[in-house]
Each structure stands twice: as C-alpha cells, then as structure tokens.
C-alpha cells in the first residue's frame, strides 16, 4: 500500500460523509435550528456560558478531546498490522464516534448545557444520574493524574517545551483581552496571536526552563485550579484556539508530507497489513482484535471522554445550533484523520525506528514483539514522533531531530489542553453531585470544587499511584462512551422522534458498542486484570454499573413516547 492512496481515501471519506451523513443527522435527527437561542445566550454568565466564534470553539473542542489518545492508541494497535486498525478508525469514527460526539453536544445544548450524566438521569432515573456522575468524577481524577504526570515528564525531558507552554498562557490572556474587551477585529487578533506563538516557540528553544518533576506538579496544580475557575474567555477559549493552530499545522503538514512521500515513491508500507487475530497487546497477553480494539484505539475512533467535553464546556459556548456539526461531528473527523496519519507514518517508517533502537522486527515476529517493545524500549509517543519526522525529511528535507522535536511539542500541546478541560469538567461533575444531595453551598463554590479534584489528582500523580489503576481506565472510558450512546439513543427515539429509520442510526451503533465494550471488559477481567487486585475491583465495579445502567435504559425504552413529555427540553 502507498501512503498517498491512504491519505487521499481518508480525505475523501471524511469530506463526503460530512456533507451527506453528517448533514442528514443535523437536519433529520437533531433538527438544528439557527433561530433557537443556545444556552450560551439564554444563560450567559460571563464565566462558563459565553458564546464563542465557531472556529474558536472548534479549536477548543478538538484540542480538548484529542489528548494523546488518537496518537498512542493507533500506534499500539499496529501490532495487529496496519489494515485492521485503519478499518476500525474509519468505521468507528464515521458511524459511532462522530455520531456519539455530535449527539452528546446537541442533546446538552437542548438541556441548558447540562452534562450527559444529568441528561441520563432526566431520561432514565435519578439513580442512573447519581451513579453516572460519581463514576465520571472519579474517572476525571485519574485523567488529571495521568496527564499531569505526562506533561511534567515532557517538561523535565524537554525544558524548552515548558518555556513555550508558559508563554502560551500569557499570550492567550492577552488575546482574550484583545478580542473580548478591546474588541479588535477577529482576523487581526488571530494574526497577532499566531506571530506571538511562533515567537514563544523560538524563545522556548533559546531559554529552556529547567525544574524538577515535583516543581512542575505544583505549577500545574495551581495552573489548572485557576484555569478551571476563571471565565472561559480569559484563558480557556483563546488558549485552546491558539493551541489548535499548532495542531492544525501539524495535521496539514503531516497530511501533505505523506501525500508527497507517496507520490515520490517512498511511501510504501513496510509494516505487515495483517499479523494475527490475537496479537500481544493488552498487558502483553494475546489480545483478540474484537472486542479489545475499541479499548486500544480509543480516541482515534471513539471515546467516552468526548461526551464529557461536548456536554460540559463546549455546549455552554455554542453560539448557533448550526455550528454544532462542525464542532462536534467535524472535531471527531479531525481526530480520525490524525489517527490515519499516525498509522501511515508507522506503517512506512516503523521498521526503521525499531532498527534505530537495535531491534530486528519482521513480519514473522511482528505480532509478538511490536506492542511490548513500543511500550518499553521505544516509547508509544516516540515511535510516532520519529516516524513522522522521517516523513518530513523524505518529503521536504527537514532535519529528523527538528521534526522529532516538533512532533513531541505537538503531543504536549494536545495533553495540556486536555488537562485544563478535564479539571473544569471535574468541577462541573462535583457541583452537580452536591446539587443532587442538597449539599452545603460552600462545596459548590467553583474554587473549592476545582481545588478538591486537583489536589486528589496531583497527589495520585506525585506518588505514581495512578499507574496502578490506569490499565482499567481505557475500558472504563469506552464504557462511558457506551452509556453516553445509549442515552443519546433514548433522546433521539423518545424526544426527537425522527422520521423513517433514522433512530436506528443511533440505536444500532449504541447496542453494538455496549456488547463490544461489555465483552471486552469481561475478557480483560478474566485474562489481564486478575494479576492486579485494584484493577480487578475497578473493572468489576464498572461492569456492575454497566449492567445497572442498561437495565435502567431498557425500562426507559419500554415507556411510551407520551411519558417523555415532561423530559422535553
């Protein structure tokens, strides 16, 4: 296979499906109305509910949902060969992930920007909502711990990235002030921001900030408490918008590079297309492609974390209902394209990266050694960063060291945006829990709510304890996607009531996802999790919650549509 063919096919699939399937979902299922005021206008508070320019919001949403998932997941899944991963990314992205993200966003918009957990409670039962909220809050503690550890590690290894990242924050505050207070022209503000962004990267290379990992934990802890409590227009919106330019530039550069490499005749995939049904992937055990692939690829095809972003921060900033398709549906397509670039780059240069590390890999031993070596000696991010850099070298003659550094900065930019958004989502979840139990008003305070989750997350990162329970998280994350999709199917079938067979466009993927994730969790518990008591316990709790919620969903599904009148937005 040639990389130019794969990149061209990916672009064609995403453009055509956006214009056809996506538009049909917008018009026939969501019935988006540009004249219906969104929560950002109806409930404007200058803090969380603030209408944003569609490109700013698209940048925030894409940067927040991306994280390192769409890079690490497909990189690990190469153990099965490049073809199974590519098929799952495209299929899962178009028919499940993008539908899941778009409906989570738009159902939240119809319910005053409330979370998908709150909507589940509205459509099913109070216990559903409470169980869902608690699960999400605990999961977000783990996300904060993991991403704080990843970012602190990058800052220690690449001090220049730390300098540039801190300067990004100051530039974002300046841009927010220029756009919202001085009200300068949007294009002029963007140009100023991008110039300052380039300057920040240059200063970062010249003046790296050296500090210990613990010092960066303290800095990150203070930063995310402040970032999650300040009004979104001061830091979050402009920061993610500017960050998105780094991400878009990296995507465009990678897309063009692998087209050029293919056209030059250098883009032939050297990795095997298919290795075996059960490659050594999860926990070093033989892992069947189905049902474990959704746990491994995650964000590249679908992720439950996206429903929290869509129904958490994004829905409160949507200026017009018609912008939802670009932000929610288009944001997920962008992730799929990113994962396509990851697969293409490793398929071409993965063997070369292994050789750089002195490891001989062939089609015969690929399934057995690929994933364990990537998780160990080579590094999950490194195999992509080096492969990407080799692509830039063959396409444009870019120095490999410079290309690798840019790819590493690219990944850290994804991780930072996910970290501060996860903290704000954790605050929302905590405030909704306290509201449900009529708790003290002090505990609903945004600074207090942010402080509690950040202290717990940073403490887990500081001691490295998050590593013990992290293996269970990928399964829990996909279970969250399954629950969000089931909630969306109820909303579509009982509230939106689309004509024809459109409700099945949501229900069938929801049921497929539930069966897949449940099977994967059971497999994980039996074959992998048994070696760790904490991981087993978390997986069992997750499975119990999974069955509880599907019972609630079934009971709700049996109700006649007339009984949902009170649940209408």
mmCIF file of C-alpha atoms in Angstrom, residues 297-563:
data_model
loop_
_atom_site.group_PDB
_atom_site.id
_atom_site.type_symbol
_atom_site.label_atom_id
_atom_site.label_comp_id
_atom_site.label_asym_id
_atom_site.label_seq_id
_atom_site.Cartn_x
_atom_site.Cartn_y
_atom_site.Cartn_z
ATOM 1 C CA UNK A 297 -7.511 2.664 19.698
ATOM 2 C CA UNK A 298 -9.969 4.708 21.802
ATOM 3 C CA UNK A 299 -9.924 8.406 20.784
ATOM 4 C CA UNK A 300 -8.933 7.654 17.198
ATOM 5 C CA UNK A 301 -12.330 6.048 16.618
ATOM 6 C CA UNK A 302 -14.481 6.834 19.662
ATOM 7 C CA UNK A 303 -14.063 7.847 23.311
ATOM 8 C CA UNK A 304 -16.406 8.439 26.237
ATOM 9 C CA UNK A 305 -14.310 11.393 27.412
ATOM 10 C CA UNK A 306 -15.548 13.280 24.328
ATOM 11 C CA UNK A 307 -19.135 13.198 25.595
ATOM 12 C CA UNK A 308 -17.967 14.935 28.791
ATOM 13 C CA UNK A 309 -16.259 17.715 26.816
ATOM 14 C CA UNK A 310 -19.172 18.100 24.378
ATOM 15 C CA UNK A 311 -21.803 18.251 27.117
ATOM 16 C CA UNK A 312 -19.506 20.036 29.577
ATOM 17 C CA UNK A 313 -17.576 23.026 28.286
ATOM 18 C CA UNK A 314 -18.451 23.046 24.552
ATOM 19 C CA UNK A 315 -22.253 23.086 24.819
ATOM 20 C CA UNK A 316 -22.103 26.182 27.054
ATOM 21 C CA UNK A 317 -20.190 28.119 24.389
ATOM 22 C CA UNK A 318 -22.077 27.186 21.196
ATOM 23 C CA UNK A 319 -23.183 30.407 19.520
ATOM 24 C CA UNK A 320 -25.559 28.851 16.965
ATOM 25 C CA UNK A 321 -27.064 25.365 16.676
ATOM 26 C CA UNK A 322 -25.756 25.028 13.123
ATOM 27 C CA UNK A 323 -22.178 25.340 14.426
ATOM 28 C CA UNK A 324 -22.617 22.026 16.268
ATOM 29 C CA UNK A 325 -21.933 19.921 13.167
ATOM 30 C CA UNK A 326 -18.525 21.494 12.558
ATOM 31 C CA UNK A 327 -17.558 21.431 16.230
ATOM 32 C CA UNK A 328 -18.905 18.043 17.365
ATOM 33 C CA UNK A 329 -19.041 15.945 14.187
ATOM 34 C CA UNK A 330 -16.151 17.674 12.383
ATOM 35 C CA UNK A 331 -13.982 17.623 15.520
ATOM 36 C CA UNK A 332 -14.189 13.830 15.648
ATOM 37 C CA UNK A 333 -13.418 13.512 11.928
ATOM 38 C CA UNK A 334 -10.291 15.583 12.517
ATOM 39 C CA UNK A 335 -9.211 13.069 15.160
ATOM 40 C CA UNK A 336 -9.795 10.238 12.705
ATOM 41 C CA UNK A 337 -7.599 11.965 10.130
ATOM 42 C CA UNK A 338 -4.900 12.421 12.774
ATOM 43 C CA UNK A 339 -5.021 8.697 13.546
ATOM 44 C CA UNK A 340 -4.799 7.935 9.814
ATOM 45 C CA UNK A 341 -1.552 9.941 9.673
ATOM 46 C CA UNK A 342 -0.239 8.053 12.726
ATOM 47 C CA UNK A 343 -0.969 4.661 11.121
ATOM 48 C CA UNK A 344 0.512 5.704 7.764
ATOM 49 C CA UNK A 345 3.709 7.094 9.287
ATOM 50 C CA UNK A 346 4.398 3.988 11.389
ATOM 51 C CA UNK A 347 3.412 1.660 8.538
ATOM 52 C CA UNK A 348 6.152 3.254 6.410
ATOM 53 C CA UNK A 349 8.877 4.023 8.961
ATOM 54 C CA UNK A 350 8.098 1.800 11.974
ATOM 55 C CA UNK A 351 10.651 -0.843 10.915
ATOM 56 C CA UNK A 352 13.303 1.887 10.602
ATOM 57 C CA UNK A 353 12.529 3.222 14.104
ATOM 58 C CA UNK A 354 12.905 -0.302 15.502
ATOM 59 C CA UNK A 355 16.262 -0.607 13.728
ATOM 60 C CA UNK A 356 17.341 2.708 15.322
ATOM 61 C CA UNK A 357 16.819 1.001 18.692
ATOM 62 C CA UNK A 358 18.766 -2.072 17.620
ATOM 63 C CA UNK A 359 15.676 -4.304 17.460
ATOM 64 C CA UNK A 360 15.148 -6.605 14.494
ATOM 65 C CA UNK A 361 11.476 -6.829 13.605
ATOM 66 C CA UNK A 362 9.973 -8.821 10.755
ATOM 67 C CA UNK A 363 6.509 -9.775 9.587
ATOM 68 C CA UNK A 364 7.021 -13.139 11.303
ATOM 69 C CA UNK A 365 7.712 -11.761 14.807
ATOM 70 C CA UNK A 366 5.738 -8.503 14.476
ATOM 71 C CA UNK A 367 2.599 -9.628 16.349
ATOM 72 C CA UNK A 368 4.640 -10.967 19.258
ATOM 73 C CA UNK A 369 7.167 -8.202 19.902
ATOM 74 C CA UNK A 370 5.730 -4.980 18.448
ATOM 75 C CA UNK A 371 3.475 -3.794 21.309
ATOM 76 C CA UNK A 372 5.764 -4.888 24.215
ATOM 77 C CA UNK A 373 8.794 -3.171 22.610
ATOM 78 C CA UNK A 374 6.815 0.002 21.861
ATOM 79 C CA UNK A 375 5.582 0.098 25.461
ATOM 80 C CA UNK A 376 9.138 -0.484 26.724
ATOM 81 C CA UNK A 377 12.366 0.417 24.902
ATOM 82 C CA UNK A 378 10.973 2.569 22.100
ATOM 83 C CA UNK A 379 8.083 4.506 23.679
ATOM 84 C CA UNK A 380 4.487 4.914 22.491
ATOM 85 C CA UNK A 381 4.887 8.578 21.566
ATOM 86 C CA UNK A 382 8.429 8.181 20.266
ATOM 87 C CA UNK A 383 7.594 5.644 17.572
ATOM 88 C CA UNK A 384 5.125 8.106 16.091
ATOM 89 C CA UNK A 385 7.325 11.201 16.593
ATOM 90 C CA UNK A 386 10.293 9.571 14.831
ATOM 91 C CA UNK A 387 8.184 8.076 12.036
ATOM 92 C CA UNK A 388 6.543 11.477 11.478
ATOM 93 C CA UNK A 389 9.997 13.120 11.420
ATOM 94 C CA UNK A 390 11.286 10.643 8.825
ATOM 95 C CA UNK A 391 8.248 11.523 6.705
ATOM 96 C CA UNK A 392 9.059 15.260 6.908
ATOM 97 C CA UNK A 393 12.652 14.500 5.964
ATOM 98 C CA UNK A 394 11.714 12.441 2.890
ATOM 99 C CA UNK A 395 9.040 14.913 1.802
ATOM 100 C CA UNK A 396 10.691 18.289 2.499
ATOM 101 C CA UNK A 397 14.240 17.574 3.683
ATOM 102 C CA UNK A 398 13.501 18.619 7.296
ATOM 103 C CA UNK A 399 16.164 17.572 9.809
ATOM 104 C CA UNK A 400 14.991 14.462 11.707
ATOM 105 C CA UNK A 401 15.896 15.920 15.116
ATOM 106 C CA UNK A 402 13.895 19.062 14.419
ATOM 107 C CA UNK A 403 10.969 17.019 13.109
ATOM 108 C CA UNK A 404 11.022 14.789 16.202
ATOM 109 C CA UNK A 405 11.087 17.844 18.478
ATOM 110 C CA UNK A 406 8.124 19.396 16.673
ATOM 111 C CA UNK A 407 6.150 16.148 16.908
ATOM 112 C CA UNK A 408 6.885 15.973 20.664
ATOM 113 C CA UNK A 409 5.736 19.579 21.149
ATOM 114 C CA UNK A 410 2.643 18.700 19.159
ATOM 115 C CA UNK A 411 1.761 15.868 21.553
ATOM 116 C CA UNK A 412 2.381 18.025 24.658
ATOM 117 C CA UNK A 413 0.059 20.696 23.223
ATOM 118 C CA UNK A 414 -2.713 18.079 22.981
ATOM 119 C CA UNK A 415 -2.077 16.909 26.549
ATOM 120 C CA UNK A 416 -2.142 20.399 28.095
ATOM 121 C CA UNK A 417 -5.498 21.330 26.615
ATOM 122 C CA UNK A 418 -6.985 18.055 27.788
ATOM 123 C CA UNK A 419 -5.660 18.629 31.317
ATOM 124 C CA UNK A 420 -7.297 22.003 31.940
ATOM 125 C CA UNK A 421 -10.561 20.983 30.275
ATOM 126 C CA UNK A 422 -10.702 17.783 32.369
ATOM 127 C CA UNK A 423 -10.332 19.883 35.523
ATOM 128 C CA UNK A 424 -13.219 22.168 34.546
ATOM 129 C CA UNK A 425 -15.347 19.083 33.739
ATOM 130 C CA UNK A 426 -14.467 17.625 37.139
ATOM 131 C CA UNK A 427 -15.685 20.843 38.747
ATOM 132 C CA UNK A 428 -18.976 20.618 36.854
ATOM 133 C CA UNK A 429 -19.481 16.967 37.891
ATOM 134 C CA UNK A 430 -18.733 17.770 41.554
ATOM 135 C CA UNK A 431 -21.146 20.724 41.548
ATOM 136 C CA UNK A 432 -23.909 18.553 40.036
ATOM 137 C CA UNK A 433 -23.326 15.852 42.682
ATOM 138 C CA UNK A 434 -23.537 18.396 45.518
ATOM 139 C CA UNK A 435 -26.707 19.800 43.939
ATOM 140 C CA UNK A 436 -28.299 16.331 43.816
ATOM 141 C CA UNK A 437 -27.673 15.658 47.511
ATOM 142 C CA UNK A 438 -28.516 19.262 48.569
ATOM 143 C CA UNK A 439 -25.013 19.654 49.985
ATOM 144 C CA UNK A 440 -23.523 22.814 51.552
ATOM 145 C CA UNK A 441 -23.323 25.823 49.258
ATOM 146 C CA UNK A 442 -19.606 26.213 50.035
ATOM 147 C CA UNK A 443 -18.834 22.873 48.378
ATOM 148 C CA UNK A 444 -20.434 24.110 45.133
ATOM 149 C CA UNK A 445 -18.086 27.091 45.008
ATOM 150 C CA UNK A 446 -16.076 26.874 41.777
ATOM 151 C CA UNK A 447 -12.730 27.422 43.515
ATOM 152 C CA UNK A 448 -13.457 24.820 46.206
ATOM 153 C CA UNK A 449 -14.776 22.288 43.670
ATOM 154 C CA UNK A 450 -11.677 22.753 41.485
ATOM 155 C CA UNK A 451 -9.313 22.566 44.466
ATOM 156 C CA UNK A 452 -10.706 19.225 45.680
ATOM 157 C CA UNK A 453 -10.318 17.343 42.396
ATOM 158 C CA UNK A 454 -6.934 18.896 41.585
ATOM 159 C CA UNK A 455 -5.417 18.014 44.970
ATOM 160 C CA UNK A 456 -6.561 14.399 44.604
ATOM 161 C CA UNK A 457 -5.336 14.152 41.005
ATOM 162 C CA UNK A 458 -1.926 15.728 41.656
ATOM 163 C CA UNK A 459 -1.450 13.571 44.778
ATOM 164 C CA UNK A 460 -2.018 10.423 42.659
ATOM 165 C CA UNK A 461 0.465 11.704 40.077
ATOM 166 C CA UNK A 462 3.077 12.708 42.703
ATOM 167 C CA UNK A 463 3.188 9.226 44.217
ATOM 168 C CA UNK A 464 2.828 7.448 40.887
ATOM 169 C CA UNK A 465 -0.229 5.654 42.262
ATOM 170 C CA UNK A 466 -2.293 6.361 39.145
ATOM 171 C CA UNK A 467 -0.158 3.821 37.275
ATOM 172 C CA UNK A 468 -1.625 1.044 39.401
ATOM 173 C CA UNK A 469 -5.199 1.642 38.269
ATOM 174 C CA UNK A 470 -4.552 3.170 34.822
ATOM 175 C CA UNK A 471 -4.848 -0.175 32.952
ATOM 176 C CA UNK A 472 -8.514 -0.283 33.915
ATOM 177 C CA UNK A 473 -9.188 3.217 32.640
ATOM 178 C CA UNK A 474 -9.280 2.521 28.905
ATOM 179 C CA UNK A 475 -12.076 0.013 29.450
ATOM 180 C CA UNK A 476 -13.928 2.401 31.746
ATOM 181 C CA UNK A 477 -13.553 5.204 29.210
ATOM 182 C CA UNK A 478 -15.133 3.140 26.456
ATOM 183 C CA UNK A 479 -17.874 2.041 28.839
ATOM 184 C CA UNK A 480 -18.611 5.712 29.339
ATOM 185 C CA UNK A 481 -18.945 6.067 25.539
ATOM 186 C CA UNK A 482 -21.358 3.161 25.534
ATOM 187 C CA UNK A 483 -23.529 4.734 28.259
ATOM 188 C CA UNK A 484 -23.475 8.127 26.536
ATOM 189 C CA UNK A 485 -24.504 6.499 23.254
ATOM 190 C CA UNK A 486 -27.377 4.650 24.950
ATOM 191 C CA UNK A 487 -28.525 7.946 26.497
ATOM 192 C CA UNK A 488 -28.348 9.615 23.075
ATOM 193 C CA UNK A 489 -30.417 6.793 21.550
ATOM 194 C CA UNK A 490 -33.178 7.465 24.095
ATOM 195 C CA UNK A 491 -33.054 11.185 23.416
ATOM 196 C CA UNK A 492 -33.326 10.612 19.664
ATOM 197 C CA UNK A 493 -36.048 7.951 19.777
ATOM 198 C CA UNK A 494 -38.273 9.409 22.515
ATOM 199 C CA UNK A 495 -37.711 13.159 22.314
ATOM 200 C CA UNK A 496 -36.529 13.983 18.797
ATOM 201 C CA UNK A 497 -38.610 11.247 17.111
ATOM 202 C CA UNK A 498 -37.006 11.440 13.643
ATOM 203 C CA UNK A 499 -38.963 10.244 10.630
ATOM 204 C CA UNK A 500 -38.247 6.918 8.975
ATOM 205 C CA UNK A 501 -35.474 4.658 10.203
ATOM 206 C CA UNK A 502 -33.153 7.374 11.487
ATOM 207 C CA UNK A 503 -33.500 6.346 15.138
ATOM 208 C CA UNK A 504 -31.793 3.073 14.173
ATOM 209 C CA UNK A 505 -28.755 5.059 13.001
ATOM 210 C CA UNK A 506 -28.152 5.740 16.679
ATOM 211 C CA UNK A 507 -29.651 2.666 18.340
ATOM 212 C CA UNK A 508 -27.717 0.053 16.317
ATOM 213 C CA UNK A 509 -24.266 1.609 16.985
ATOM 214 C CA UNK A 510 -25.253 2.064 20.653
ATOM 215 C CA UNK A 511 -26.143 -1.625 21.080
ATOM 216 C CA UNK A 512 -23.077 -2.751 19.104
ATOM 217 C CA UNK A 513 -20.875 -0.592 21.300
ATOM 218 C CA UNK A 514 -22.469 -1.847 24.534
ATOM 219 C CA UNK A 515 -21.994 -5.509 23.549
ATOM 220 C CA UNK A 516 -18.423 -4.848 22.397
ATOM 221 C CA UNK A 517 -17.337 -2.929 25.498
ATOM 222 C CA UNK A 518 -19.033 -5.333 27.904
ATOM 223 C CA UNK A 519 -17.360 -8.312 26.204
ATOM 224 C CA UNK A 520 -14.008 -6.501 26.273
ATOM 225 C CA UNK A 521 -14.286 -5.748 29.995
ATOM 226 C CA UNK A 522 -15.141 -9.368 30.789
ATOM 227 C CA UNK A 523 -12.180 -10.533 28.668
ATOM 228 C CA UNK A 524 -9.926 -8.007 30.412
ATOM 229 C CA UNK A 525 -11.086 -9.144 33.856
ATOM 230 C CA UNK A 526 -10.525 -12.833 33.081
ATOM 231 C CA UNK A 527 -7.222 -12.682 31.178
ATOM 232 C CA UNK A 528 -5.419 -9.498 32.253
ATOM 233 C CA UNK A 529 -6.898 -7.794 35.317
ATOM 234 C CA UNK A 530 -6.647 -10.848 37.582
ATOM 235 C CA UNK A 531 -2.970 -10.083 38.186
ATOM 236 C CA UNK A 532 -3.852 -6.814 39.924
ATOM 237 C CA UNK A 533 -6.468 -6.682 42.684
ATOM 238 C CA UNK A 534 -7.184 -2.947 42.270
ATOM 239 C CA UNK A 535 -7.625 -3.241 38.521
ATOM 240 C CA UNK A 536 -9.945 -6.237 39.007
ATOM 241 C CA UNK A 537 -12.002 -4.363 41.607
ATOM 242 C CA UNK A 538 -12.399 -1.289 39.377
ATOM 243 C CA UNK A 539 -13.359 -3.452 36.399
ATOM 244 C CA UNK A 540 -15.956 -5.352 38.466
ATOM 245 C CA UNK A 541 -17.467 -2.095 39.740
ATOM 246 C CA UNK A 542 -17.517 -0.786 36.174
ATOM 247 C CA UNK A 543 -19.260 -3.908 34.899
ATOM 248 C CA UNK A 544 -21.848 -3.763 37.701
ATOM 249 C CA UNK A 545 -22.548 -0.135 36.828
ATOM 250 C CA UNK A 546 -22.740 -1.085 33.160
ATOM 251 C CA UNK A 547 -25.475 -3.678 33.792
ATOM 252 C CA UNK A 548 -27.352 -1.359 36.172
ATOM 253 C CA UNK A 549 -27.463 1.344 33.536
ATOM 254 C CA UNK A 550 -28.554 -0.975 30.732
ATOM 255 C CA UNK A 551 -31.437 -2.162 32.932
ATOM 256 C CA UNK A 552 -32.449 1.465 33.505
ATOM 257 C CA UNK A 553 -32.110 2.103 29.773
ATOM 258 C CA UNK A 554 -34.322 -0.883 28.908
ATOM 259 C CA UNK A 555 -37.008 0.185 31.372
ATOM 260 C CA UNK A 556 -36.929 3.695 29.945
ATOM 261 C CA UNK A 557 -37.012 2.394 26.363
ATOM 262 C CA UNK A 558 -40.249 0.449 27.072
ATOM 263 C CA UNK A 559 -42.096 3.588 28.165
ATOM 264 C CA UNK A 560 -44.448 5.069 25.547
ATOM 265 C CA UNK A 561 -43.233 8.300 23.995
ATOM 266 C CA UNK A 562 -46.084 10.226 25.634
ATOM 267 C CA UNK A 563 -44.475 9.695 29.047
#
